[in-house]
Coordinates of C-alpha atoms and ligand atoms in Angstrom, one line a residue:
Chain X
M1165 CA -24.7 -25.3 -22.5
I1166 CA -22.5 -22.9 -23.1
P1167 CA -18.9 -23.3 -20.8
L1168 CA -18.2 -20.9 -18.6
L1169 CA -14.9 -20.5 -19.4
E1170 CA -13.6 -21.9 -23.0
A1171 CA -9.6 -21.2 -24.0
K1172 CA -8.7 -22.3 -27.6
H1173 CA -5.6 -23.3 -29.1
I1174 CA -3.8 -20.8 -26.7
S1175 CA 0.1 -20.9 -27.4
K1176 CA 2.7 -19.2 -24.8
Y1177 CA 6.0 -18.8 -26.3
F1178 CA 8.9 -17.5 -23.4
G1179 CA 11.4 -16.5 -25.7
V1180 CA 12.3 -19.6 -27.8
L1181 CA 10.1 -21.9 -25.5
K1182 CA 6.6 -22.5 -26.5
A1183 CA 5.6 -23.1 -23.0
L1184 CA 1.6 -23.8 -24.5
D1185 CA 1.6 -25.4 -27.8
G1186 CA -2.5 -25.4 -29.1
V1187 CA -4.0 -25.8 -25.6
S1188 CA -8.1 -25.9 -25.7
I1189 CA -10.5 -26.2 -22.3
S1190 CA -13.2 -25.6 -21.6
V1191 CA -14.9 -25.7 -18.0
Q1192 CA -18.8 -25.9 -17.3
E1193 CA -20.6 -23.9 -14.4
N1194 CA -20.0 -25.2 -11.2
T1195 CA -17.7 -28.6 -11.7
F1196 CA -14.3 -28.9 -10.3
H1197 CA -11.8 -28.8 -13.3
G1198 CA -8.6 -30.6 -12.7
L1199 CA -5.0 -29.7 -14.2
I1200 CA -2.2 -32.1 -13.9
G1201 CA 0.9 -33.3 -15.8
P1202 CA 4.5 -33.2 -14.5
N1203 CA 6.8 -30.7 -13.7
G1204 CA 7.3 -27.8 -16.3
S1205 CA 4.6 -28.7 -18.6
G1206 CA 2.7 -25.3 -18.6
K1207 CA -0.2 -25.8 -15.6
S1208 CA 0.6 -22.6 -14.2
T1209 CA 1.2 -20.7 -17.5
L1210 CA -2.1 -21.7 -18.5
L1211 CA -3.8 -20.5 -15.2
K1212 CA -2.0 -17.3 -16.0
V1213 CA -2.9 -16.9 -19.1
I1214 CA -6.9 -17.3 -17.8
A1215 CA -6.1 -14.9 -15.0
G1216 CA -4.2 -12.2 -16.9
D1217 CA -1.0 -12.2 -16.3
H1218 CA 0.2 -13.7 -19.4
Y1219 CA -1.3 -12.6 -22.6
P1220 CA -1.2 -15.4 -25.2
D1221 CA 0.9 -15.4 -28.2
E1222 CA -1.8 -17.2 -30.3
G1223 CA -5.1 -18.4 -29.1
N1224 CA -8.3 -16.5 -27.2
L1225 CA -10.5 -17.1 -24.6
T1226 CA -13.9 -16.5 -23.7
F1227 CA -15.6 -16.2 -20.2
N1228 CA -18.9 -16.0 -19.5
G1229 CA -19.7 -15.2 -22.9
N1230 CA -17.4 -12.4 -23.3
D1231 CA -14.1 -12.5 -25.0
V1232 CA -11.8 -11.9 -22.6
T1233 CA -8.3 -12.7 -24.4
N1234 CA -7.5 -8.3 -23.9
H1235 CA -8.8 -8.2 -21.0
T1236 CA -6.0 -6.9 -17.8
P1237 CA -6.0 -8.9 -15.0
E1238 CA -8.1 -5.7 -13.1
L1239 CA -11.2 -5.7 -15.5
R1240 CA -11.3 -10.0 -15.1
A1241 CA -10.7 -10.0 -10.9
Q1242 CA -14.4 -6.9 -11.6
N1243 CA -15.9 -10.1 -13.3
G1244 CA -15.4 -12.4 -11.4
L1245 CA -12.5 -14.6 -12.4
N1246 CA -10.1 -15.3 -9.0
L1247 CA -6.5 -16.9 -9.3
K1248 CA -4.7 -17.7 -6.0
F1249 CA -0.8 -18.4 -7.2
Q1250 CA 1.8 -21.3 -6.9
I1251 CA 4.0 -18.9 -5.0
T1252 CA 1.6 -17.5 -1.6
A1253 CA 0.8 -13.9 -2.3
I1254 CA -0.6 -12.7 0.7
F1255 CA 0.1 -9.8 2.2
P1256 CA 2.3 -10.3 4.8
E1257 CA 2.5 -7.4 6.9
L1258 CA -1.3 -7.1 7.6
S1259 CA -2.9 -9.3 9.8
V1260 CA -4.9 -11.8 8.7
Y1261 CA -8.4 -10.9 9.3
D1262 CA -7.0 -7.3 6.8
N1263 CA -6.0 -9.4 4.7
I1264 CA -9.3 -11.0 3.7
L1265 CA -10.8 -7.1 3.9
L1266 CA -9.0 -6.1 1.0
S1267 CA -9.8 -9.0 -1.1
L1268 CA -13.5 -8.4 0.1
Q1269 CA -13.9 -4.7 -0.6
S1270 CA -12.6 -4.2 -4.2
S1271 CA -15.7 -3.5 -5.7
E1272 CA -16.3 -1.1 -3.1
S1273 CA -16.6 2.9 -4.3
F1274 CA -14.2 5.2 -4.0
W1275 CA -15.7 7.3 -1.3
N1276 CA -17.0 4.3 0.9
L1277 CA -13.4 3.4 0.8
V1278 CA -12.3 6.7 2.0
L1279 CA -14.9 6.7 4.5
S1280 CA -14.5 3.4 5.6
N1281 CA -18.4 2.6 5.1
S1282 CA -17.7 -0.9 4.7
R1283 CA -16.3 -2.3 6.6
A1284 CA -18.4 -2.8 9.6
S1285 CA -21.4 -4.4 7.2
L1286 CA -17.9 -7.0 5.8
H1287 CA -17.8 -7.8 9.7
D1288 CA -19.9 -10.9 9.9
R1289 CA -19.2 -12.0 6.3
I1290 CA -15.6 -11.6 7.3
M1291 CA -15.8 -13.4 10.7
D1292 CA -18.0 -16.4 8.7
T1293 CA -15.7 -17.2 6.5
L1294 CA -12.5 -16.8 8.8
E1295 CA -14.9 -19.7 11.1
R1296 CA -14.8 -21.3 8.3
F1297 CA -11.0 -21.7 7.2
K1298 CA -10.5 -22.2 10.9
L1299 CA -8.8 -18.5 11.4
V1300 CA -10.5 -17.0 14.0
D1301 CA -8.4 -17.4 16.4
R1302 CA -5.2 -15.9 14.4
A1303 CA -7.2 -12.7 12.8
G1304 CA -5.6 -10.6 14.6
S1305 CA -2.1 -11.6 13.8
L1306 CA 0.2 -10.8 11.3
A1307 CA -0.4 -12.8 7.9
S1308 CA 3.7 -13.5 8.2
E1309 CA 3.2 -15.3 10.9
L1310 CA 0.9 -17.8 9.6
S1311 CA 2.3 -21.4 9.2
H1312 CA 2.7 -22.3 5.2
G1313 CA -0.6 -24.2 5.8
L1314 CA -2.6 -21.8 6.8
Q1315 CA -1.7 -18.8 4.7
Q1316 CA -2.8 -21.3 1.9
W1317 CA -6.1 -21.2 3.2
L1318 CA -6.3 -17.4 3.9
E1319 CA -5.2 -17.5 0.4
I1320 CA -8.0 -19.6 -0.4
A1321 CA -10.6 -18.2 1.7
M1322 CA -9.7 -14.4 0.3
A1323 CA -11.0 -15.8 -3.2
V1324 CA -13.7 -18.0 -2.2
I1325 CA -15.2 -14.7 0.0
R1326 CA -15.7 -13.2 -3.0
K1327 CA -17.5 -15.5 -3.9
P1328 CA -16.7 -15.6 -7.7
K1329 CA -17.8 -17.2 -10.7
L1330 CA -14.4 -18.9 -11.4
L1331 CA -11.4 -19.5 -9.1
L1332 CA -8.5 -20.9 -9.8
L1333 CA -6.3 -22.6 -7.6
D1334 CA -2.5 -23.4 -8.2
E1335 CA -1.2 -26.2 -6.0
P1336 CA -3.4 -25.4 -3.1
T1337 CA -1.9 -28.1 -1.1
G1338 CA 1.5 -27.2 -1.8
G1339 CA 3.9 -27.7 0.9
M1340 CA 1.3 -29.4 3.4
S1341 CA 0.7 -32.7 5.2
P1342 CA -1.7 -35.4 4.0
E1343 CA -3.4 -34.3 7.3
E1344 CA -3.4 -31.1 5.7
R1345 CA -4.6 -32.0 2.5
R1346 CA -7.8 -33.8 3.5
A1347 CA -7.8 -31.2 5.9
T1348 CA -8.4 -28.6 2.2
G1349 CA -10.3 -30.9 0.2
E1350 CA -13.3 -30.8 2.3
L1351 CA -13.6 -27.3 3.1
L1352 CA -12.9 -26.5 -0.8
L1353 CA -15.7 -29.3 -1.6
P1354 CA -18.8 -27.4 0.0
I1355 CA -18.1 -24.3 -2.7
K1356 CA -19.4 -26.3 -5.6
K1357 CA -22.7 -24.8 -5.6
D1358 CA -21.6 -21.0 -6.3
C1359 CA -18.2 -21.7 -7.9
T1360 CA -16.8 -23.4 -10.6
L1361 CA -13.0 -23.9 -10.0
I1362 CA -9.9 -25.2 -11.7
I1363 CA -7.4 -26.7 -9.6
V1364 CA -4.0 -28.3 -10.1
E1365 CA -2.4 -30.3 -8.6
H1366 CA 0.7 -33.0 -8.5
D1367 CA -1.1 -35.3 -6.4
L1368 CA -3.5 -37.1 -8.6
E1369 CA -5.1 -39.4 -5.8
W1370 CA -5.3 -35.9 -4.1
I1371 CA -7.7 -34.4 -7.0
K1372 CA -9.6 -37.1 -8.2
D1373 CA -11.9 -37.3 -5.1
I1374 CA -12.6 -33.8 -5.6
C1375 CA -12.7 -32.9 -9.5
D1376 CA -14.9 -34.0 -11.9
N1377 CA -13.5 -33.3 -15.3
L1378 CA -9.7 -33.5 -15.4
T1379 CA -7.0 -32.1 -18.3
V1380 CA -3.2 -33.7 -18.5
L1381 CA -1.0 -31.5 -20.0
D1382 CA 1.9 -32.6 -21.0
Q1383 CA 5.2 -30.1 -23.0
G1384 CA 2.4 -27.4 -23.5
K1385 CA 0.4 -29.8 -24.9
V1386 CA -3.4 -31.2 -24.0
L1387 CA -2.2 -35.1 -23.3
D1388 CA -5.6 -36.1 -22.4
D1389 CA -8.5 -35.1 -21.2
G1390 CA -12.1 -36.1 -20.1
T1391 CA -14.2 -37.2 -16.9
V1392 CA -11.7 -38.5 -13.6
K1393 CA -12.9 -42.3 -14.5
H1394 CA -11.8 -42.0 -18.1
I1395 CA -8.3 -40.1 -17.4
E1396 CA -7.6 -42.9 -14.7
S1397 CA -7.5 -45.7 -17.4
S1398 CA -6.2 -43.9 -19.9
Q1399 CA -3.2 -45.7 -21.7
K1400 CA -1.3 -42.1 -22.8
V1401 CA -1.4 -40.1 -19.4
K1402 CA -0.5 -43.8 -17.6
E1403 CA 2.7 -43.5 -19.9
V1404 CA 3.5 -39.9 -19.2
Y1405 CA 3.1 -40.6 -14.9
T1406 CA 4.9 -43.6 -14.6
S1407 CA 7.8 -42.2 -16.4
R1408 CA 8.5 -38.8 -15.3
V1409 CA 6.9 -38.5 -12.2
Chain S
M1025 CA 11.6 -17.8 34.2
S1026 CA 10.1 -16.9 37.2
P1027 CA 6.2 -16.3 37.6
I1028 CA 6.5 -12.8 38.3
I1029 CA 9.0 -11.9 35.2
K1030 CA 6.3 -13.9 33.1
K1031 CA 3.4 -11.9 34.5
A1032 CA 5.4 -8.6 34.0
S1033 CA 6.4 -9.6 30.2
L1034 CA 2.4 -10.6 29.7
F1035 CA 1.2 -6.7 31.8
K1036 CA 4.0 -5.4 29.0
K1037 CA 2.4 -7.4 26.1
I1038 CA -0.7 -6.0 26.6
L1039 CA -0.4 -3.0 27.7
Y1040 CA 1.1 -2.6 24.6
R1041 CA -0.9 -3.9 22.5
Q1042 CA -3.8 -2.0 23.7
A1043 CA -1.7 1.8 23.8
G1044 CA 0.0 1.9 20.9
V1045 CA 2.6 4.7 21.3
I1046 CA 1.7 6.6 18.3
P1047 CA -0.9 8.7 20.2
I1048 CA 1.1 9.8 23.0
V1049 CA 3.9 11.1 20.6
E1050 CA 1.1 12.4 18.6
I1051 CA -0.5 14.0 21.8
L1052 CA 2.6 15.3 23.8
L1053 CA 3.8 16.4 20.4
L1054 CA 0.1 18.8 20.1
I1055 CA 0.7 20.1 23.5
L1056 CA 4.3 21.5 22.8
L1057 CA 2.9 22.8 19.6
I1058 CA 0.2 25.0 21.5
I1059 CA 2.4 25.7 24.5
I1060 CA 6.2 26.6 23.1
P1061 CA 5.1 30.3 21.7
F1062 CA 4.6 30.6 25.4
F1063 CA 8.1 30.4 26.6
V1064 CA 10.2 31.6 23.0
G1065 CA 10.3 34.9 22.1
D1066 CA 9.0 36.1 18.8
F1067 CA 12.2 35.7 16.8
L1068 CA 12.6 31.9 18.2
T1069 CA 8.2 31.5 17.0
I1070 CA 9.2 32.7 13.9
I1071 CA 11.8 30.1 13.1
I1072 CA 9.4 27.1 14.8
T1073 CA 6.5 28.5 12.0
R1074 CA 8.9 27.8 9.3
M1075 CA 9.4 24.5 10.6
L1076 CA 5.8 23.9 11.0
I1077 CA 5.6 25.1 7.3
L1078 CA 7.8 22.6 6.3
A1079 CA 6.0 19.8 8.3
L1080 CA 3.5 20.2 5.6
L1081 CA 6.0 19.5 2.8
A1082 CA 7.0 17.0 4.8
I1083 CA 4.0 14.9 5.4
S1084 CA 3.1 15.3 1.7
F1085 CA 7.0 13.3 0.7
E1086 CA 5.5 10.4 3.4
L1087 CA 1.8 10.1 1.8
C1088 CA 3.7 10.0 -1.3
W1089 CA 6.3 7.7 -0.5
G1090 CA 5.8 5.6 3.0
Y1091 CA 2.0 5.3 2.2
S1092 CA 1.8 4.9 -1.6
G1093 CA 4.9 3.9 -2.6
I1094 CA 5.7 6.9 -4.7
M1095 CA 9.6 8.4 -5.2
T1096 CA 9.1 11.5 -5.7
F1097 CA 11.4 14.4 -5.5
G1098 CA 8.4 16.6 -6.7
Q1099 CA 7.2 17.7 -3.8
G1100 CA 9.9 21.1 -3.7
L1101 CA 8.2 21.6 -7.4
F1102 CA 4.4 22.0 -6.2
F1103 CA 5.8 23.7 -2.9
G1104 CA 7.4 25.9 -5.1
M1105 CA 4.7 26.4 -7.4
G1106 CA 1.9 27.1 -4.3
G1107 CA 4.4 29.8 -3.6
Y1108 CA 5.4 31.6 -7.1
A1109 CA 1.4 31.3 -7.2
V1110 CA 0.5 33.5 -4.0
A1111 CA 3.9 36.1 -4.8
L1112 CA 1.8 36.7 -8.4
F1113 CA -1.2 37.5 -6.7
A1114 CA 0.7 39.4 -4.1
N1115 CA 2.4 41.2 -6.9
K1116 CA 0.7 41.4 -10.0
A1117 CA -2.9 41.5 -8.3
D1118 CA -2.2 42.9 -4.5
F1119 CA -4.4 40.0 -3.2
V1120 CA -2.6 38.5 -0.2
Q1121 CA -6.3 37.6 2.0
L1122 CA -5.9 34.3 3.8
W1123 CA -8.9 32.6 2.7
G1124 CA -7.8 33.3 -0.7
V1125 CA -4.0 32.0 -0.4
I1126 CA -5.2 28.8 0.7
P1127 CA -7.2 27.3 -1.8
I1128 CA -5.0 29.1 -4.6
G1129 CA -1.9 27.3 -2.6
L1130 CA -4.1 24.1 -2.5
I1131 CA -5.4 24.2 -6.5
V1132 CA -2.4 24.7 -7.7
G1133 CA 0.2 21.9 -6.0
M1134 CA -3.5 19.6 -6.6
C1135 CA -3.1 21.2 -10.8
A1136 CA 0.5 20.6 -11.1
S1137 CA 0.7 17.0 -9.4
F1138 CA -2.0 16.1 -11.4
L1139 CA -0.6 16.6 -14.4
I1140 CA 2.2 14.6 -13.4
A1141 CA 0.6 11.9 -12.4
W1142 CA -1.0 11.8 -15.5
L1143 CA 2.0 11.6 -17.3
L1144 CA 3.8 9.2 -14.8
L1145 CA 1.3 7.4 -12.9
L1146 CA -1.1 6.9 -15.4
G1147 CA 0.3 5.5 -18.4
K1148 CA -0.3 1.8 -20.0
R1149 CA 2.2 -0.1 -17.9
P1150 CA 2.7 0.4 -14.2
P1151 CA 5.8 2.4 -13.8
E1152 CA 8.9 1.5 -12.3
L1153 CA 10.4 3.0 -8.9
I1154 CA 12.8 4.5 -10.7
F1155 CA 11.1 6.2 -13.1
I1156 CA 9.4 7.6 -11.2
A1157 CA 12.0 9.1 -9.0
L1158 CA 14.0 10.1 -12.5
G1159 CA 10.8 12.0 -13.9
T1160 CA 10.1 14.0 -11.1
L1161 CA 13.6 14.9 -10.6
T1162 CA 13.5 16.1 -13.6
F1163 CA 10.4 17.8 -13.7
S1164 CA 12.1 19.6 -10.6
Y1165 CA 14.9 20.2 -11.9
A1166 CA 13.3 21.8 -15.3
A1167 CA 11.6 23.6 -12.8
E1168 CA 13.6 25.7 -10.9
R1169 CA 15.7 26.3 -14.0
L1170 CA 13.0 27.6 -15.6
V1171 CA 11.9 30.4 -13.0
A1172 CA 15.7 31.7 -12.5
G1173 CA 15.1 32.5 -16.1
W1174 CA 12.1 34.2 -16.1
Y1175 CA 11.9 38.0 -15.8
W1176 CA 8.3 37.7 -15.4
V1177 CA 8.8 35.3 -11.6
G1178 CA 11.8 37.5 -10.9
G1179 CA 14.2 35.3 -12.4
G1180 CA 17.8 34.6 -10.3
N1181 CA 16.3 36.7 -8.1
G1182 CA 12.9 35.1 -6.9
M1183 CA 9.8 36.9 -6.1
S1184 CA 9.5 39.7 -2.9
I1185 CA 6.5 40.0 -1.3
F1186 CA 5.8 43.5 0.6
E1187 CA 2.8 43.1 2.1
Y1188 CA 1.6 40.9 5.1
L1189 CA -0.8 38.5 4.9
R1190 CA -4.4 39.8 5.0
I1191 CA -7.4 38.1 6.7
G1192 CA -10.5 41.3 6.0
S1193 CA -8.4 44.5 6.9
F1194 CA -6.6 42.6 9.4
E1195 CA -2.6 42.5 8.6
V1196 CA -1.0 39.4 9.7
E1197 CA 2.7 39.7 11.0
P1198 CA 4.8 36.8 11.3
G1199 CA 4.9 36.1 14.6
R1200 CA 2.6 34.4 16.9
L1201 CA -0.6 34.6 15.4
F1202 CA 1.0 33.4 11.7
Y1203 CA 2.2 30.4 13.9
Y1204 CA -1.1 29.4 15.6
I1205 CA -2.6 30.0 11.5
V1206 CA 0.2 27.8 10.5
A1207 CA 0.1 25.0 13.4
T1208 CA -4.5 25.0 12.7
I1209 CA -3.4 24.2 9.5
L1210 CA -1.3 21.8 10.1
L1211 CA -3.4 20.0 12.8
L1212 CA -5.9 19.7 9.7
V1213 CA -3.9 18.3 7.3
Y1214 CA -2.5 15.9 9.5
L1215 CA -5.9 15.3 11.0
T1216 CA -7.6 15.1 7.2
S1217 CA -4.2 12.7 6.1
R1218 CA -4.4 10.7 9.1
F1219 CA -7.6 10.0 8.3
L1220 CA -7.4 8.6 5.0
V1221 CA -4.5 6.3 5.7
R1222 CA -6.0 4.5 8.2
S1223 CA -9.5 3.9 6.3
Q1224 CA -10.2 1.6 4.0
F1225 CA -8.9 3.1 1.6
G1226 CA -5.3 3.2 3.6
L1227 CA -5.5 -0.4 3.2
V1228 CA -5.8 -0.4 -0.2
L1229 CA -2.3 1.6 -0.2
A1230 CA -1.6 -1.0 2.2
G1231 CA -1.5 -3.6 0.5
A1232 CA 0.1 -2.0 -2.5
R1233 CA 2.9 -1.3 -0.7
Q1234 CA 3.3 -5.0 0.0
N1235 CA 2.3 -6.8 -3.1
E1236 CA 1.6 -4.1 -5.9
K1237 CA 0.2 -7.0 -8.4
R1238 CA -1.7 -9.2 -6.2
L1239 CA -4.0 -6.6 -5.9
A1240 CA -4.2 -5.8 -9.2
F1241 CA -5.6 -9.2 -9.1
L1242 CA -8.1 -8.7 -6.0
G1243 CA -9.8 -6.4 -9.4
Y1244 CA -7.7 -3.2 -7.9
K1245 CA -6.7 0.0 -10.3
V1246 CA -3.1 0.5 -8.2
Q1247 CA -2.4 3.1 -10.3
K1248 CA -5.8 5.5 -10.5
F1249 CA -5.3 5.1 -5.6
K1250 CA -1.6 5.9 -6.1
A1251 CA -2.6 9.2 -8.2
I1252 CA -5.1 10.3 -6.5
V1253 CA -2.8 10.0 -2.6
F1254 CA -0.1 11.8 -5.5
C1255 CA -2.8 14.6 -5.9
F1256 CA -4.0 14.8 -2.6
A1257 CA -0.4 15.3 -1.6
G1258 CA 0.5 18.1 -4.3
A1259 CA -2.0 19.9 -2.8
I1260 CA -0.7 20.0 0.4
A1261 CA 2.4 20.9 -0.5
G1262 CA 1.2 23.7 -2.7
L1263 CA -0.7 25.1 0.4
G1264 CA 2.9 24.8 2.5
G1265 CA 4.9 26.4 -0.5
G1266 CA 1.8 29.5 -0.1
L1267 CA 2.3 29.9 3.3
Y1268 CA 6.2 29.8 3.5
A1269 CA 6.0 32.6 0.4
H1270 CA 3.9 35.0 2.8
H1271 CA 5.5 33.8 5.6
E1272 CA 8.3 34.5 4.7
G1273 CA 8.0 37.4 2.2
F1274 CA 9.4 35.6 -0.3
I1275 CA 10.2 32.8 -2.7
G1276 CA 12.7 32.0 -5.6
P1277 CA 13.9 29.7 -7.2
G1278 CA 15.7 27.5 -4.1
N1279 CA 12.4 26.8 -3.3
V1280 CA 11.5 25.2 -6.3
G1281 CA 13.8 22.5 -7.1
I1282 CA 16.1 19.3 -6.4
G1283 CA 17.1 21.1 -3.4
I1284 CA 14.0 21.8 -1.4
S1285 CA 12.6 18.3 -2.8
T1286 CA 15.6 16.0 -1.2
M1287 CA 14.7 18.0 1.9
A1288 CA 11.3 16.8 1.7
V1289 CA 13.4 13.1 1.7
L1290 CA 15.1 13.6 3.9
Y1291 CA 12.8 15.1 6.3
A1292 CA 11.0 11.6 6.4
L1293 CA 13.5 9.2 6.6
F1294 CA 15.5 10.9 9.3
G1295 CA 12.1 11.2 11.1
G1296 CA 10.9 7.8 10.3
A1297 CA 8.4 7.1 7.5
G1298 CA 5.9 4.8 7.5
S1299 CA 4.4 7.0 10.0
L1300 CA 2.7 10.4 9.8
I1301 CA 4.2 11.6 13.1
G1302 CA 7.8 10.8 12.2
P1303 CA 8.1 13.4 8.9
I1304 CA 7.0 15.9 11.5
I1305 CA 9.3 15.4 14.1
G1306 CA 11.9 14.8 11.2
V1307 CA 11.5 18.3 10.0
L1308 CA 11.8 19.5 13.4
A1309 CA 14.3 17.6 14.3
I1310 CA 16.8 18.2 11.7
E1311 CA 15.9 22.1 11.5
S1312 CA 17.0 22.6 15.1
I1313 CA 19.9 21.1 14.5
S1314 CA 21.0 23.0 11.8
F1315 CA 19.8 26.5 14.0
T1316 CA 21.9 25.3 16.4
L1317 CA 24.8 24.3 14.4
S1318 CA 24.7 27.2 11.8
D1319 CA 24.6 29.3 15.3
I1320 CA 27.5 28.4 17.1
D1321 CA 30.6 30.6 16.2
A1322 CA 33.4 27.1 16.0
V1323 CA 31.2 25.4 13.7
R1324 CA 29.6 28.1 11.5
G1325 CA 32.2 27.2 8.8
Y1326 CA 31.5 23.7 8.5
W1327 CA 28.1 22.9 10.0
P1328 CA 26.6 21.6 7.0
I1329 CA 28.6 19.1 6.7
I1330 CA 28.1 17.9 10.6
L1331 CA 24.6 18.2 9.5
G1332 CA 25.3 16.0 6.6
V1333 CA 27.4 13.3 9.0
I1334 CA 24.6 13.5 11.4
L1335 CA 21.7 12.4 8.9
L1336 CA 23.8 9.8 6.8
V1337 CA 24.5 7.8 10.6
V1338 CA 20.6 7.9 11.1
V1339 CA 19.7 7.5 8.1
T1340 CA 22.2 4.3 7.1
F1341 CA 22.0 2.7 10.9
K1342 CA 18.7 3.4 12.1
Q1343 CA 16.2 2.7 8.8
D1344 CA 13.4 3.3 10.9
G1345 CA 14.3 6.7 11.4
L1346 CA 14.0 8.5 15.2
L1347 CA 10.4 7.2 15.4
G1348 CA 11.5 3.6 15.5
F1349 CA 13.2 3.6 18.4
V1350 CA 9.8 4.1 20.5
V1351 CA 7.1 3.0 17.6
T1352 CA 7.6 -1.0 16.2
Q1353 CA 7.0 -1.6 12.5
R1354 CA 3.8 -3.9 13.8
E1355 CA 2.1 -0.4 15.0
R1356 CA 3.5 1.5 12.2
I1357 CA 1.2 -0.5 10.0
G1358 CA -1.9 -0.8 12.1
S1359 CA -5.3 -2.1 11.4
F1360 CA -8.1 -1.4 8.9
G1361 CA -10.6 -3.3 9.5
I1362 CA -13.0 -3.0 13.4
L1363 CA -11.0 -6.0 14.2
K1364 CA -8.1 -4.6 16.1
A1365 CA -5.3 -6.4 15.9
T1366 CA -5.7 -5.9 20.2
E1367 CA -8.8 -7.2 19.7
S1368 CA -7.8 -10.7 19.0
K1369 CA -5.5 -10.6 22.0
P1370 CA -7.8 -11.9 24.5
S1371 CA -7.4 -15.5 22.8
E1372 CA -3.9 -15.5 22.8
T1373 CA -4.0 -14.3 26.3
S1374 CA -5.6 -17.7 27.1
Q1375 CA -3.4 -19.5 25.2
H1376 CA -0.9 -17.8 26.6
L1377 CA -2.2 -19.1 30.1
K1378 CA -3.1 -22.7 28.7
N1379 CA 0.9 -23.2 27.7
E1380 CA 1.2 -21.9 31.6
K1381 CA -1.2 -24.0 33.7
N1382 CA 1.4 -27.0 30.7
D1383 CA 4.4 -25.9 31.5
S1384 CA 3.6 -26.2 35.3
P1385 CA 3.8 -29.9 36.0
S1386 CA 7.0 -30.9 34.4
Ligands
LIG736 N1 7.9 -15.9 -16.6 C1 8.6 -17.2 -17.9 N2 9.8 -17.2 -18.4 C2 10.6 -17.7 -19.1 N3 9.8 -19.4 -19.0 C3 9.1 -19.1 -18.5 C4 7.9 -18.4 -17.4 N4 6.8 -19.1 -16.8 C5 7.3 -19.9 -17.3 N5 8.6 -20.7 -17.7 C6 8.6 -21.5 -18.6 O1 7.5 -22.5 -18.7 C7 7.3 -23.8 -19.2 C8 5.8 -24.0 -18.3 O2 6.1 -23.6 -16.9 P1 5.3 -23.8 -15.9 O3 5.2 -22.7 -14.3 O4 3.6 -23.4 -16.8 O5 5.1 -25.4 -15.6 P2 4.4 -26.0 -14.7 O6 3.5 -27.1 -15.3 O7 3.3 -25.1 -13.6 O8 5.6 -26.6 -14.0 P3 5.8 -27.3 -11.7 O9 4.3 -27.7 -11.8 O10 6.8 -27.3 -11.8 O11 4.8 -25.7 -11.1 C9 8.8 -24.5 -18.1 O12 9.2 -25.0 -19.0 C10 9.1 -22.7 -17.4 O13 10.6 -22.8 -17.2
LIG737 MG1 2.9 -24.5 -11.6

């Protein structure tokens, strides 16, 4: 089967620092792929390269059968590739509801936007998603008034409602309590049937429960990859994790 | 807190959230503008007509800056070009019909702003704020120098229009009728702009103001949206300039360049950026103050300095402008979906009541 996303030999320099060093990763459709590794190992950089925030210095990217290495972020987003940043990037001074609407209406035509033709028809879908992410009561509040955990959920909701083919989540549970983490996992599992996911996480325990495959990065290189079982028993990974984290 | 105070504050909250202050300000201003010619003489009516024309300029700046984050010093340029265009039609082709003046102003303003948008906004990389500010400033300056040195358009003396504006064969002198024509145009421009910034399109602009990069990752071509608003605003400025030239019977280099572009910025900041009504209030306030000051004998020599100090004080200490005294930041941003911020109130109120119940036993 052709993978949905294939990154081949990606390298990315920041000045003299080689943040990514020949990284290859391939993700099958409708699987959850975990990306782990110590601080500074290049996880966020890899996601940003995939989403188009950074362009790689070497290597190429294939998404859904097309070479997207030089595509702009807008184009990738239109084609179904979405990123949730590590630092929450919601629109703080818009209401929760409007945040979701903004995310959902991005494929509307110019006149539909000017004449506000679609906001009535999108309403039900927005309310459903708000319901699912337990944000209904807060629909009218400003996004900046939400707790940190709810802001993360809002951002995930903004991505999920677009029905992306591939969703990139950079530390979706960052700063959450264990209880919230568990709940986040439960929210994510149901989207597997129509969406592929790449998740960056520090918490190995959490990520192995929801992911099918894992890639371990260390100092910009792939240390090991494979199924969760394989990684759990990998000696190389154990060394890195026990020595540095 | 006593229950009465609690109730009162709850009541205030509900009232406040449902009504909003902006519509009240809008209606009051509209009534004022409708009746005012009946209370002042022709002389003041003409002064106020000029203010309403300048209000078009202020709205055009506000659409760019307050709504789209484009710091433009080019609105004076579009204003002046609209003015020069209708003056040329009047002087070289004897054409002074209102039905032609309006589209000439609109089209000239739009074409000029499209050209600048194409040069400054639509490049490969999203431009920096300062790049656009300096770019538009340069164009304004260049245009001012150009018309001042170009004999065909009157050079440093500018161009006078000796004929009155016409509707058919009927002459529209500056005065009450001219006033109501301008007021109607202003109202239409205001309503169109208001419709635009509160639409789903306006939601994209609001998003761009808060986090432009993020918007690109949602698939929006942000620069295109900005360029569209810039052209729309340029058309409004050009229309204002066309009306101005006919109303004053004159257009000159001073109406094209940096001076008038800067006034546009001041109107908006003084009245309250982030709303459309703020800049109109800004125009009325600034122009009234300078009119009054320039008429008082004791300060005749210094009034620009006094005006400058007033502007400085307000813009420094009240960053949301005069409107900031009555309108909250939240109301300015507003809501865009069909679920208004006010509609979530019932659940909040019930939460509030719940809390009250929980509080009472302790
Ligand atoms: N924009 C940048 N400019 C310069 N260096 C950068 C930039 N972004 C990341 N780096 C560097 O690249 C390396 C990889 O960073 P990256 O953010 O990808 O790590 P990470 O695995 O996501 O770490 P964390 O777990 O802390 O989020 C780090 O050494 C970081 O300092
Ligand atoms: Mg990271």
